Amino acid sequence: MIHSFILDNNVLIKYPQNRTTPIQHGISMFERDFKKVFQSSLKETEQEDNATIVIRYAEEDEPVFHRQESYSIRFIKREKTVMHVVGSDDLGIIYGLLHISNEYFGIDPFWFWADLEVETKEQVRIPIKNYASIEPVVRYRGWFVNDEVCLIGWKPEYPPTEEVWYPVFEALLRCGGNMVIPGTDLPKHGIHFHLASEMGLWITHHHAEPLGAEMFLRAYPGEKASYKENRERFEQLWEEAIIKQKDKKVLWMLSFRGQGDQPFWDFDPSFNTPEKRGEMISYVINRQKELIEKHVENPVCGVALYGEISELYKQGVMKLPDNVIKMWADNGYGKMVSRSQGNENNRVPALPDLDDKGLHGIYYHITFHDLKASNHLTMFPSSSTFILKELQNAFHHQADKYLLLNSGNIRPHLYQLDLVSEIWKNGTTDIDSHLDSFINRLFSTCQEEIGKIYKEYATCTVSFGGYADEKAGEEFYHHPARIIIGHWLTGSIAKRVEKLGWVPENRTFDEQVSFFYQKCTEGLENWAKLKKKCWKVLAQLSREHP
């Protein structure tokens, strides 16, 4: 018979003697959760003999000690039963505390983002049964907050303050994440990187900001952003960024794409062959690693094989440093092929060959911004089954060392964020069971009807191309329309709109207008039906929760 360990407002807790900053943040979250549930503050003791809960680091002879970021919950029975939360390191302890908060206090990972109320309790019963965390399938797993614009304006201060960023990093930790890119192209004095590091997260970088350095044109406005002509200035920016971050947990992103997240050869026609482009990128990436190793011992490094760079790598014209994680990226629509560039869509497979040895990971979009047909402010347009198959295929190709998920501004994408957190932990999930669980967590009534709406969502998105992943998000309905109107106003209707040439079968302006009209009409019909169902459910929710 399994007895219960009781938590109530009489609990006495003992923390590690020397608290690091990440541990203190973890404690603050746990104590806030405790107060919400039990309506009283958690009481601390310095004497282990008095404690009901002991929070500590693992000893060398404990199995959890030998695996990074792991934890166990153990029950020690002497005169009374004491619960030990044992972590291999800072993140291990934090994950252990948040496990108790989620499993037994009922604090959802998205309590803040989904406006969930916390149920108060007089006591919580925990089975007296030792528990050990599993090792996640993906070693480095996290979010790229690529819609920081929607986080601006919560408060008058700019850039966003700790109060804005804290819920982002907290939700990531609660989802089992350990790595983050907190936005791009934000002012250097912003708190985002510092706070993420303080909370125990690994910092990594966007491919347009290698090593986390300031963009060249921000630092040197009016200068030519050419490494060939301004090598010393580029390297100065890189080295300054390295020195600033050298004492933090950093997964250094090596990359050389171009300013404004465009290929550098768009602005320098002398790089007119794959060999010349690959040679330059290889040189820069190796040079970046040299600069890191000048200041950091045994750095963890990755190379962003994003867009056209993956194509160059596949062509064999790049030479990368040893012992780096190669980061492969989907096309922005969830398919692991190279992204389109302008009107070109080569769809080169963006996964390592099965015999490509070394370390591999992926950068994956559940939200994207391309001013074409992407979803930026709405949910991912393809099905959850599609996401699962793509990620499992990536893992099959050994691309499981790193998973960076483009998370947008968090709130519109909770379902997919939760789904991927299950996959990066376990390598798989049951789509229907996961959706049921997610809906039941976020909604107290009408779960079946809401679940059907979530499932139907991906059937309403229109297909704009010949591939299964070419499903339109909300940008499809207004960006092409603006381009078409602008083209018509210039009186150039005798020619097709070249900016819309990514739908190649439309060879004339009339065909382009007809195509977008047809697709928008189709979308309007689909969304109108789904909207009607949403309003029906909302009316029921309103009656039950006035």
Short mmCIF file of C-alpha atoms in Angstrom, two decimals, residues 330-335 345 347 365-368 370 372-376 378-384 386-387 455-477 502 515 519 522-523 526-527:
data_model
loop_
_atom_site.label_atom_id
_atom_site.label_comp_id
_atom_site.label_asym_id
_atom_site.label_seq_id
_atom_site.Cartn_x
_atom_site.Cartn_y
_atom_site.Cartn_z
CA ASP A 330 12.66 24.02 -41.98
CA ASN A 331 11.27 26.25 -44.73
CA GLY A 332 9.10 28.32 -42.39
CA TYR A 333 6.07 26.14 -43.06
CA GLY A 334 7.26 23.21 -40.99
CA LYS A 335 8.83 21.14 -43.77
CA ASN A 345 11.84 27.48 -54.20
CA ARG A 347 13.20 22.68 -51.62
CA HIS A 365 8.95 27.23 -37.09
CA ILE A 366 5.47 27.07 -35.68
CA THR A 367 5.19 30.75 -36.56
CA PHE A 368 6.91 32.53 -39.42
CA ASP A 370 7.87 36.14 -44.75
CA LYS A 372 4.01 35.99 -48.40
CA ALA A 373 1.72 33.32 -46.96
CA SER A 374 3.06 32.63 -43.49
CA ASN A 375 1.36 32.56 -40.08
CA HIS A 376 2.71 35.26 -37.81
CA THR A 378 -2.30 33.00 -35.87
CA MET A 379 -1.82 29.29 -35.20
CA PHE A 380 0.35 27.05 -37.33
CA PRO A 381 -1.66 26.27 -40.50
CA SER A 382 -0.84 22.56 -40.84
CA SER A 383 -1.91 19.70 -38.60
CA SER A 384 -0.25 18.51 -35.41
CA PHE A 386 2.38 16.96 -39.71
CA ILE A 387 4.58 18.53 -36.99
CA LYS A 455 -8.79 19.81 -35.04
CA GLU A 456 -10.82 21.56 -37.73
CA TYR A 457 -8.54 24.60 -37.78
CA ALA A 458 -5.91 22.97 -40.02
CA THR A 459 -8.61 21.83 -42.47
CA CYS A 460 -9.70 25.46 -42.97
CA THR A 461 -6.34 26.81 -44.06
CA VAL A 462 -6.06 27.10 -47.84
CA SER A 463 -3.38 25.41 -49.93
CA PHE A 464 -1.41 27.87 -52.07
CA GLY A 465 0.97 25.42 -53.74
CA GLY A 466 1.45 21.85 -54.76
CA TYR A 467 3.08 20.58 -51.56
CA ALA A 468 1.37 19.44 -48.37
CA ASP A 469 3.19 22.03 -46.26
CA GLU A 470 2.18 24.97 -48.47
CA LYS A 471 -0.73 26.00 -46.27
CA ALA A 472 -1.55 29.66 -45.83
CA GLY A 473 -1.42 31.66 -42.64
CA GLU A 474 -2.94 35.08 -42.15
CA GLU A 475 -0.20 36.94 -44.05
CA PHE A 476 -1.50 35.37 -47.27
CA TYR A 477 -4.73 37.36 -47.04
CA TRP A 502 6.39 32.31 -56.09
CA PHE A 515 -5.69 32.97 -58.18
CA LYS A 519 -8.00 31.31 -52.66
CA GLU A 522 -12.17 29.64 -50.43
CA GLY A 523 -10.58 30.78 -47.18
CA ASN A 526 -13.90 27.95 -44.52
CA TRP A 527 -13.25 30.52 -41.82
#
